[in-house]
Short mmCIF file of C-alpha atoms and ligand atoms in Angstrom, two decimals:
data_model
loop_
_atom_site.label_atom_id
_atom_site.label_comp_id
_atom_site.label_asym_id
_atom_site.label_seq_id
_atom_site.Cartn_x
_atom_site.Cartn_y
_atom_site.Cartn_z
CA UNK A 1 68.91 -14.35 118.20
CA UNK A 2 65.18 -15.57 117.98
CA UNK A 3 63.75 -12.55 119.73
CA UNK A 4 62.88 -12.04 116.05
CA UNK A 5 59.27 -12.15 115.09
CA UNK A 6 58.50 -15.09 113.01
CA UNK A 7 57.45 -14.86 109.67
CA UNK A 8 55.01 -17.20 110.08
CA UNK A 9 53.48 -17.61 113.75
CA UNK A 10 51.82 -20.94 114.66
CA UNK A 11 48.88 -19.10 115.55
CA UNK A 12 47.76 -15.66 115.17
CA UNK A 13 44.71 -14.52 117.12
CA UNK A 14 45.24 -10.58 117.06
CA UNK A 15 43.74 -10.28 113.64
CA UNK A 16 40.91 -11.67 114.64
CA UNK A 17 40.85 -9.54 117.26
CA UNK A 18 41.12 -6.29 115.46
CA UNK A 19 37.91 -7.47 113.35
CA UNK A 20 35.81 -8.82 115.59
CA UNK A 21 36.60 -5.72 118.62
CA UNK A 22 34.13 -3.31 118.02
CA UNK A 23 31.36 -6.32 118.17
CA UNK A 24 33.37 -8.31 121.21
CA UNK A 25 33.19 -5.19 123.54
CA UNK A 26 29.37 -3.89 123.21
CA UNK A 27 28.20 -7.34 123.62
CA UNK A 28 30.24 -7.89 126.70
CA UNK A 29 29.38 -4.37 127.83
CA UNK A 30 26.08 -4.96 127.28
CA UNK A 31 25.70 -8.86 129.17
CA UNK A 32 27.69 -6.85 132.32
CA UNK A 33 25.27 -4.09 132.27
CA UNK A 34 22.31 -6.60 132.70
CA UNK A 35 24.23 -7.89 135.59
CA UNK A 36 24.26 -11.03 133.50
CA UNK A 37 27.17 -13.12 134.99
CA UNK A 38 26.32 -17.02 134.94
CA UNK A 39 24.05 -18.75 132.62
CA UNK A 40 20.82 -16.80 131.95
CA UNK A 41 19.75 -15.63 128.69
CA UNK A 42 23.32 -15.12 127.10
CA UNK A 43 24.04 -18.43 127.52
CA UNK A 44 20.73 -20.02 126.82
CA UNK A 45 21.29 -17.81 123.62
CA UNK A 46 24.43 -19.64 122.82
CA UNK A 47 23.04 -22.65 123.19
CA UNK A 48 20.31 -23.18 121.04
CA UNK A 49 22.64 -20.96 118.60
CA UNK A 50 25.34 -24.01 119.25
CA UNK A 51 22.70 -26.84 119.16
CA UNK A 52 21.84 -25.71 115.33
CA UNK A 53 25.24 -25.53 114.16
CA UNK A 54 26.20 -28.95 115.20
CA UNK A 55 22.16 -30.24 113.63
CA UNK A 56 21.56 -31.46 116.97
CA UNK A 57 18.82 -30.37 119.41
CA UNK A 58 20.07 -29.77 123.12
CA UNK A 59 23.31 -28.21 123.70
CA UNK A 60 24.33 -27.07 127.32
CA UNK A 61 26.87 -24.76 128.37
CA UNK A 62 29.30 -25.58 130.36
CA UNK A 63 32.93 -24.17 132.26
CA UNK A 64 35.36 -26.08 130.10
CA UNK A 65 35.93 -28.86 127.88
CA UNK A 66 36.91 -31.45 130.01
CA UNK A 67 34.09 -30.47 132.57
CA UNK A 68 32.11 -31.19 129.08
CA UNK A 69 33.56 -34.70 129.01
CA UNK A 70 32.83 -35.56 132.74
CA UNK A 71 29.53 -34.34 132.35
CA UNK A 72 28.76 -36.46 129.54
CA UNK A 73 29.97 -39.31 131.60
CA UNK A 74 27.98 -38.48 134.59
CA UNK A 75 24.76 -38.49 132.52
CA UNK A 76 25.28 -41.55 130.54
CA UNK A 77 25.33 -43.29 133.97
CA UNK A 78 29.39 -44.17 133.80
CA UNK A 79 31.26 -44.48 137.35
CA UNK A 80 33.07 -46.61 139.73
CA UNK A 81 33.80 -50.38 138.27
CA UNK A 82 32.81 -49.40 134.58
CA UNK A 83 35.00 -49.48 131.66
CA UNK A 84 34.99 -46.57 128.50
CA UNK A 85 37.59 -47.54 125.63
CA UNK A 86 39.29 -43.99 124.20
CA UNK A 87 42.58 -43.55 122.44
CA UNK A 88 46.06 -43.00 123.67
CA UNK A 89 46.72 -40.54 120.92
CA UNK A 90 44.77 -37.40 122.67
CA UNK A 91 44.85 -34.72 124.79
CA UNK A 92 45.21 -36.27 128.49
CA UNK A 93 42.26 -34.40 129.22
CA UNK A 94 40.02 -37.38 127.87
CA UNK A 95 41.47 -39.97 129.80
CA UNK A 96 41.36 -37.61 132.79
CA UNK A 97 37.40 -37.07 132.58
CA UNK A 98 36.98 -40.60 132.61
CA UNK A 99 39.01 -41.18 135.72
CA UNK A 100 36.96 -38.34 137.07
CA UNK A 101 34.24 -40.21 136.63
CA UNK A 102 34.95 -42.75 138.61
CA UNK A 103 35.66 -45.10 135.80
CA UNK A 104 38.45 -47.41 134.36
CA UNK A 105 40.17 -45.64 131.19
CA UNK A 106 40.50 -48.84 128.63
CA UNK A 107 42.96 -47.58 125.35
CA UNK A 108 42.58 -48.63 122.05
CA UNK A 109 45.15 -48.02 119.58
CA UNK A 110 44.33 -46.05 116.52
CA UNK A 111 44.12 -45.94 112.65
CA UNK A 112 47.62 -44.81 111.64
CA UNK A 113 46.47 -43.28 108.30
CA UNK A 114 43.29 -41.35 109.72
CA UNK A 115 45.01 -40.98 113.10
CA UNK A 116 41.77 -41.62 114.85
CA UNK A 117 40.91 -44.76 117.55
CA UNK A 118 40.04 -47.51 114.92
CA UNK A 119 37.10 -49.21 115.11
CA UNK A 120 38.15 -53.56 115.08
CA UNK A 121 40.82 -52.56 117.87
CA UNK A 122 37.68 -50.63 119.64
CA UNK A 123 35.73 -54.41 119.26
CA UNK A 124 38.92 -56.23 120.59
CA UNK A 125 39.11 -53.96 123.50
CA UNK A 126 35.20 -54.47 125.04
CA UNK A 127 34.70 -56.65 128.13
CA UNK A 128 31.47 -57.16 130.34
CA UNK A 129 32.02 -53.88 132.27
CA UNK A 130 32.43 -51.37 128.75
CA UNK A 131 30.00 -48.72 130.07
CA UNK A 132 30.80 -46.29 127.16
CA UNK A 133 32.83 -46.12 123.54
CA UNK A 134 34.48 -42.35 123.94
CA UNK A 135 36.42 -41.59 120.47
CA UNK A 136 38.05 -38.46 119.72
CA UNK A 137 38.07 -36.40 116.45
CA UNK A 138 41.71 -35.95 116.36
CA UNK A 139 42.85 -32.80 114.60
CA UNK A 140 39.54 -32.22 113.56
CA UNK A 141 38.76 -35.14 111.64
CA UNK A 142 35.76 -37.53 112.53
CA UNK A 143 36.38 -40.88 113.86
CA UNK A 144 34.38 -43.54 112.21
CA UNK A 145 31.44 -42.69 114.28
CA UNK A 146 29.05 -45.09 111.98
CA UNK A 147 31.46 -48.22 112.98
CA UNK A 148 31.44 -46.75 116.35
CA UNK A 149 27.65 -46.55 116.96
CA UNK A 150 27.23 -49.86 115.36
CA UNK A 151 29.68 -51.56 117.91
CA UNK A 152 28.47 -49.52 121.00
CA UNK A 153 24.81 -50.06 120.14
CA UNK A 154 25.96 -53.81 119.70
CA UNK A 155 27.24 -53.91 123.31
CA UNK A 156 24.95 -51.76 125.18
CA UNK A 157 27.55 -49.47 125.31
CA UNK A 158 27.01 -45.63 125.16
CA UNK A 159 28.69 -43.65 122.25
CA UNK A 160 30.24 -40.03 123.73
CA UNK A 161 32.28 -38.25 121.41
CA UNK A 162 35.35 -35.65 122.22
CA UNK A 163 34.57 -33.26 119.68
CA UNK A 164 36.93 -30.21 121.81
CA UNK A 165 38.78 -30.56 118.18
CA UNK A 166 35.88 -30.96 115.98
CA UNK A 167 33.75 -27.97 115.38
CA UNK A 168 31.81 -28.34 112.58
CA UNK A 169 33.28 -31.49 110.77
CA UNK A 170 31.08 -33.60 109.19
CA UNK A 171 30.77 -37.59 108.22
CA UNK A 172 28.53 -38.62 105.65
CA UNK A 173 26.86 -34.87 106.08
CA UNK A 174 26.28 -35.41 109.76
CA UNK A 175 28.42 -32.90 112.23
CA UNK A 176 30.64 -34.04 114.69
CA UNK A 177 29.03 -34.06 117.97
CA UNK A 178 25.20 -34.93 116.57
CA UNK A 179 25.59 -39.25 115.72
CA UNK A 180 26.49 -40.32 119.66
CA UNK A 181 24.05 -39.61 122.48
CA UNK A 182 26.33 -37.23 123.50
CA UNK A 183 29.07 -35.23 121.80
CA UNK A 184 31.63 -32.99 123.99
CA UNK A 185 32.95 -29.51 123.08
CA UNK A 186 35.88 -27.64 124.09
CA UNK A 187 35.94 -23.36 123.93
CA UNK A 188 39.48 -23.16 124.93
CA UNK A 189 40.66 -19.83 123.27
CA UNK A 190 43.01 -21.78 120.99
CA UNK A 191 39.94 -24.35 119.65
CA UNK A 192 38.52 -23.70 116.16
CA UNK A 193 35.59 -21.59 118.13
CA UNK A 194 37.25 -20.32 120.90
CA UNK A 195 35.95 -17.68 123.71
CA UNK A 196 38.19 -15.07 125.50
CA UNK A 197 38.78 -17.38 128.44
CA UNK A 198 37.43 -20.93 129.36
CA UNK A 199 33.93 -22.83 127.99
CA UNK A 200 32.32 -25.86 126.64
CA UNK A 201 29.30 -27.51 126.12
CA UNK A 202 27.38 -31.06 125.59
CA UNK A 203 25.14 -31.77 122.90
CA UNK A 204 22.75 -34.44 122.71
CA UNK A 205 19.47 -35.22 120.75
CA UNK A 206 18.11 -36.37 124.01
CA UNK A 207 15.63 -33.86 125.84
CA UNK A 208 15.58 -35.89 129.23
CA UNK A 209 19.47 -35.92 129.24
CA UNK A 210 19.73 -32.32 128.28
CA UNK A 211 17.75 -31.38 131.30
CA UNK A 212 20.14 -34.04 133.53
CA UNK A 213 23.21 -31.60 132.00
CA UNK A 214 21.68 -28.50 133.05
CA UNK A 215 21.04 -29.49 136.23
CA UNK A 216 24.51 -31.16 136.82
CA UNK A 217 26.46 -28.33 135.74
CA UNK A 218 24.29 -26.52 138.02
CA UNK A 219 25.04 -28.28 141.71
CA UNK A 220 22.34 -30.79 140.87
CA UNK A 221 19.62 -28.02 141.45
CA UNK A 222 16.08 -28.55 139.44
CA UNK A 223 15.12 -25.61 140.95
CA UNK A 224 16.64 -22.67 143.62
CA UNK A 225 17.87 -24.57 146.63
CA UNK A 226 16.30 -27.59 145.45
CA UNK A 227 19.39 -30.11 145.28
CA UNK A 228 17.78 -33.04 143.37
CA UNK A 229 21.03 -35.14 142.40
CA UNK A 230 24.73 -34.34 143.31
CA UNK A 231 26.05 -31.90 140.59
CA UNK A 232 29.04 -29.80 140.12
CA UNK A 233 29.52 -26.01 139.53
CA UNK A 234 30.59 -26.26 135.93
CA UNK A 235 28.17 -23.42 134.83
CA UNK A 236 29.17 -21.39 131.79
CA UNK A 237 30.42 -17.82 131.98
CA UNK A 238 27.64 -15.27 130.69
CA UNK A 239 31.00 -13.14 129.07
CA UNK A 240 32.34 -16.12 127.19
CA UNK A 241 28.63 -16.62 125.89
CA UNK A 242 28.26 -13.23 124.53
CA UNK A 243 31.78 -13.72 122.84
CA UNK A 244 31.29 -17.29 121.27
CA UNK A 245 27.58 -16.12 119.72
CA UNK A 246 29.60 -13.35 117.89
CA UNK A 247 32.32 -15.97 117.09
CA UNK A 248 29.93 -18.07 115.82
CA UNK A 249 28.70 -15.89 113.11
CA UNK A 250 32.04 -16.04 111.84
CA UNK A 251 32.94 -20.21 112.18
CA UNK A 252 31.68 -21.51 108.89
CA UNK A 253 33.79 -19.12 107.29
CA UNK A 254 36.77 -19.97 109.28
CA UNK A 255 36.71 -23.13 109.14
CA UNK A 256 36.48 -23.00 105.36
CA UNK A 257 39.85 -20.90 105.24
CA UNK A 258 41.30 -23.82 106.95
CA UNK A 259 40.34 -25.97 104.70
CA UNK A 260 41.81 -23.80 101.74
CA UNK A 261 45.01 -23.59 103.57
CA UNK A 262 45.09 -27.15 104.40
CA UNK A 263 44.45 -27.48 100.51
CA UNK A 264 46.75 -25.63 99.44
CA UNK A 265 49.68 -27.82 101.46
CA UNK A 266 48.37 -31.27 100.47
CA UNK A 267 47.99 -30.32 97.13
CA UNK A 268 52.33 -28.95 96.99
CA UNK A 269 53.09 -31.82 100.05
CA UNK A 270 51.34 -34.90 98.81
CA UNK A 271 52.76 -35.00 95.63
CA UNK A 272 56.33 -35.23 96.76
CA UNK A 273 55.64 -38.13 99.01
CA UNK A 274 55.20 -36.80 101.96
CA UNK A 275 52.35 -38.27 104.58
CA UNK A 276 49.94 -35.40 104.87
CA UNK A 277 46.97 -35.57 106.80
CA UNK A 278 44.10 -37.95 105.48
CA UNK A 279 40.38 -36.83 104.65
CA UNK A 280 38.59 -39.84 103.56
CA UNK A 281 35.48 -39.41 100.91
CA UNK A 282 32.39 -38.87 102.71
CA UNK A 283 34.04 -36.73 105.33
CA UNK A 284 34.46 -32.83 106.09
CA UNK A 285 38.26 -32.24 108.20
CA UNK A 286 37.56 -29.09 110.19
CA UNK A 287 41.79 -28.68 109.83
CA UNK A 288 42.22 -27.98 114.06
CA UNK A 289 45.80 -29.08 113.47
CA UNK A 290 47.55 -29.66 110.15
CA UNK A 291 50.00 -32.56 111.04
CA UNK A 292 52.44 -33.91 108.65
CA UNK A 293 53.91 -37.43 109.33
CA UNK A 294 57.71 -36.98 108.82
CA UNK A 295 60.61 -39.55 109.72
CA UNK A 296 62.76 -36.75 111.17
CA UNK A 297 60.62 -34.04 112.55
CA UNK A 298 62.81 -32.34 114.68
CA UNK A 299 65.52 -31.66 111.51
CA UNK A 300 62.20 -30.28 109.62
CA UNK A 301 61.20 -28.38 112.53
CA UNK A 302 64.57 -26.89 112.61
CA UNK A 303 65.14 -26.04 109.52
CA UNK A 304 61.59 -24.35 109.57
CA UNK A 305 62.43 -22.20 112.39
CA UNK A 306 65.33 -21.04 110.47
CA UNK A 307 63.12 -19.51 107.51
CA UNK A 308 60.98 -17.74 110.55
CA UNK A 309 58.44 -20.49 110.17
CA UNK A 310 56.72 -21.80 113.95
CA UNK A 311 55.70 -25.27 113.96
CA UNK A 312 54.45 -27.26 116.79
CA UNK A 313 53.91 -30.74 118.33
CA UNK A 314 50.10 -32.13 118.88
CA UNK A 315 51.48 -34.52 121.73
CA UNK A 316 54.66 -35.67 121.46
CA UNK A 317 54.11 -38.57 124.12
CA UNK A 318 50.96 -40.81 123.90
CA UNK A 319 48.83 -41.10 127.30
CA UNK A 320 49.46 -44.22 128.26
CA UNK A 321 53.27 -43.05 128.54
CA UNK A 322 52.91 -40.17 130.34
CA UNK A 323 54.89 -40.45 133.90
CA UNK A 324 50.90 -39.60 135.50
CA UNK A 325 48.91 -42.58 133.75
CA UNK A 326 51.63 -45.28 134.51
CA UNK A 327 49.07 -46.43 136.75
CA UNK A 328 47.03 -47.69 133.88
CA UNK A 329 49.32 -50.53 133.42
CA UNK A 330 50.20 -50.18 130.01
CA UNK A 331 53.93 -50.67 128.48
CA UNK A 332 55.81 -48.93 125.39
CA UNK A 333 54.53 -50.97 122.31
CA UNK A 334 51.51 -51.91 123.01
CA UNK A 335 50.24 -49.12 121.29
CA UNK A 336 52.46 -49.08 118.08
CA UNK A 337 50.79 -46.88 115.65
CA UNK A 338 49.68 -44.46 118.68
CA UNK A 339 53.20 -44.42 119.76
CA UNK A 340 54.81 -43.87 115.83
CA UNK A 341 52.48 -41.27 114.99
CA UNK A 342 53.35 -38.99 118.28
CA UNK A 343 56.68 -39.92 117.40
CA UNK A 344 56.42 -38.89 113.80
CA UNK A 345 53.65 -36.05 113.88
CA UNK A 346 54.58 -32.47 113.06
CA UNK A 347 51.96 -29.74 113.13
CA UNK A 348 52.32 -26.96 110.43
CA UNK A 349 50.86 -23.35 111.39
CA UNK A 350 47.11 -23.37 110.17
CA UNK A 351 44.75 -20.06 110.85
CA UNK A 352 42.01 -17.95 109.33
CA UNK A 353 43.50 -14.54 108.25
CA UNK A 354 46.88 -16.67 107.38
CA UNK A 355 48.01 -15.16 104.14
CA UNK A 356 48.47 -17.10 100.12
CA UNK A 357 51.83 -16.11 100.74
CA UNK A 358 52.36 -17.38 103.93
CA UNK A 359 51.13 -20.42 103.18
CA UNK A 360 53.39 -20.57 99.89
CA UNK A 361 56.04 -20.16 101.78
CA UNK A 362 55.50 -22.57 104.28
CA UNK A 363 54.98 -25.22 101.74
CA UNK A 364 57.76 -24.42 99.65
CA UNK A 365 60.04 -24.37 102.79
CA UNK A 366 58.88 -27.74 103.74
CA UNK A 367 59.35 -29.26 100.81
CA UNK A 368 62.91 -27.69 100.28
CA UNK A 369 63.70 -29.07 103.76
CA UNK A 370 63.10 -32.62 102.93
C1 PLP R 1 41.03 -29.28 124.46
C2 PLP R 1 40.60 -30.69 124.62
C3 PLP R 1 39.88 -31.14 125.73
C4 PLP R 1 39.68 -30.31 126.97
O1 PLP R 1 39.07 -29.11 126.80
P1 PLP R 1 39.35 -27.93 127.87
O2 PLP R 1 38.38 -26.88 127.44
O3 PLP R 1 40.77 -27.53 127.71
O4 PLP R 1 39.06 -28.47 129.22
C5 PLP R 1 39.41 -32.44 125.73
N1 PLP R 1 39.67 -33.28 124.72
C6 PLP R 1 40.40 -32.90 123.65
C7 PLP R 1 40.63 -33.87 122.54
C8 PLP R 1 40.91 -31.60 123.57
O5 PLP R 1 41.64 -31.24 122.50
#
């Protein structure tokens, strides 16, 4: 029965695919033929490429987006008996980096209309030990970094922001990634800029940090077989370089066919009284995820996936509830407007090359469903 293709897919990369082919093969034929694997001038290519996108001067490449995030922790001096407040409403991948680090994740429940860690429960949560203020641009939207850096900078605390969601939003004109001392950056092939396999990167306006990243990612070498702190080997693939400097060509205009889809729902959804997803004045939703708030999402999602529509769930359980970070010591309530919106949340399918029509319909389908 539902071997049927959908009418509307959650995600569609293949289009992209067809347009971007021609490109996408020379330039990996071309990094491979220069026996360019790791790093080297494909990636040192991306990266300044990267660093002017997000108006920020340093960007390093790294293996993955949470690598990214551990990184950034590493180099703002975070480990073993510090504290760095983050939301429960994420991808566990941000609490993870911050174990990885050595660190104590403290949660801070978030804004229920913006969805993103809000700022007075962020002041209620510091103790002596906060090391670092890590909020995460949920769906694409900006937390309010200004707050943020005001409150960090208050405490001596170090503002690092998850951006893996982010690409290219903005808050009062600056992009997401460029107002902490770091910002974090996920390539997973499914993010807003996405390569044909894993990357990531760290920005930072810093030039003395930028050369800590490189030579973290980089087993802590300054120079060949010249170990000067302990690193990792989170070095970015040469391939996925090449790919995401094409891509990149391409992301303003992406992300502003988000944006028109994303439009074009709140402006059929809102009106009928339905929670759609907030962008406050002064900021610029990059539209990762389009997630309507809905009392009974799994009757919409239903009902949706009758009409050949895909919809999806951007996490259904909150991290301090998952079975692995039990540890943190957390209990069911103490996060309530964490724990309503994963409850509540409902993620609508949102791509570039997704058609008027498509988008008609999956408007007009919501709003007959409710
Ligand atoms: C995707 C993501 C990450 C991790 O990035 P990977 O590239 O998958 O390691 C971290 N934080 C958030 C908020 C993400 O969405």
């Amino acid at each position: 029965m539902k071997s049927q293709k959908p009418c509307v897919p959650f995600l569609d990369f293949t289009l992209q695919y067809e347009e971007l082919r021609t490109e996408v093969l020379s330039a990996i034929d071309e990094t491979l033929k220069a026996s360019n694997f790791t790093l080297g001038a494909r990636v040192a290519q991306f990266e300044a490429q990267f660093a002017t996108y997000c108006r920020q001067r340093y960007a390093v490449g790294v293996n993955n987006g949470t690598s990214a995030l551990h990184l950034a922790l590493v180099a703002a001096g975070v480990g073993p008996g510090d504290e760095v407040i983050t939301t429960p409403l994420t991808f566990v991948a941000s609490v993870a980096a911050i174990e990885a680090a050595g660190a104590t994740p403290v949660l801070a429940d978030i804004d229920g209309r913006t969805l993103n860690i809000d700022p007075s429960a962020v002041e209620a949560a510091i103790t002596c030990r906060t090391k670092a203020i890590m909020p995460v641009h949920l769906h694409g939207l900006m937390a309010d970094v200004h707050a943020l850096k005001e409150i960090s900078d208050d405490c001596g605390a170090v503002l690092i922001e998850d951006a893996a969601q982010a690409h290219g939003a903005e808050c009062q004109g600056q992009r997401s990634g460029s107002v902490g001392l770091f910002g974090s950056f996920s390539f997973y092939p499914g993010k807003n800029l996405g390569a044909y396999g894993e990357a990531g990167a760290v920005v930072t306006g810093d030039s003395e940090k930028a050369a800590q990243l490189r030579c973290l990612r980089d087993w802590g070498q300054e120079s060949k077989s010249k170990h000067v702190m302990k690193g990792f080997n989170y070095r970015m693939d040469a391939i996925q370089a090449a790919v995401l400097e094409i891509k990149l060509r391409y992301i303003e205009a992406w992300t502003e066919s988000r944006r028109e889809i994303a439009q074009k729902y709140t402006s059929e959804l809102k009106p009928a009284g339905i929670e759609t997803p907030e962008e406050p004045a002064g900021y610029l939703h990059s539209y990762h995820v389009y997630a309507l708030k809905v009392p009974d999402r799994e009757g919409l999602r239903e009902q949706l996936s009758l009409m050949g529509i895909e919809t999806s769930i951007h996490y259904p359980t909150p991290v301090h509830l998952q079975p692995a970070y039990t540890d943190l010591g957390y209990k069911i309530g103490e996060f309530p407007e964490s724990e309503l919106a994963a409850a509540r949340l409902v993620s609508l399918p949102i791509f570039p090359g997704m058609t008027r029509e498509q988008t008609e319909m999956v408007a007009t389908a919501v709003l007959r469903a409710i």
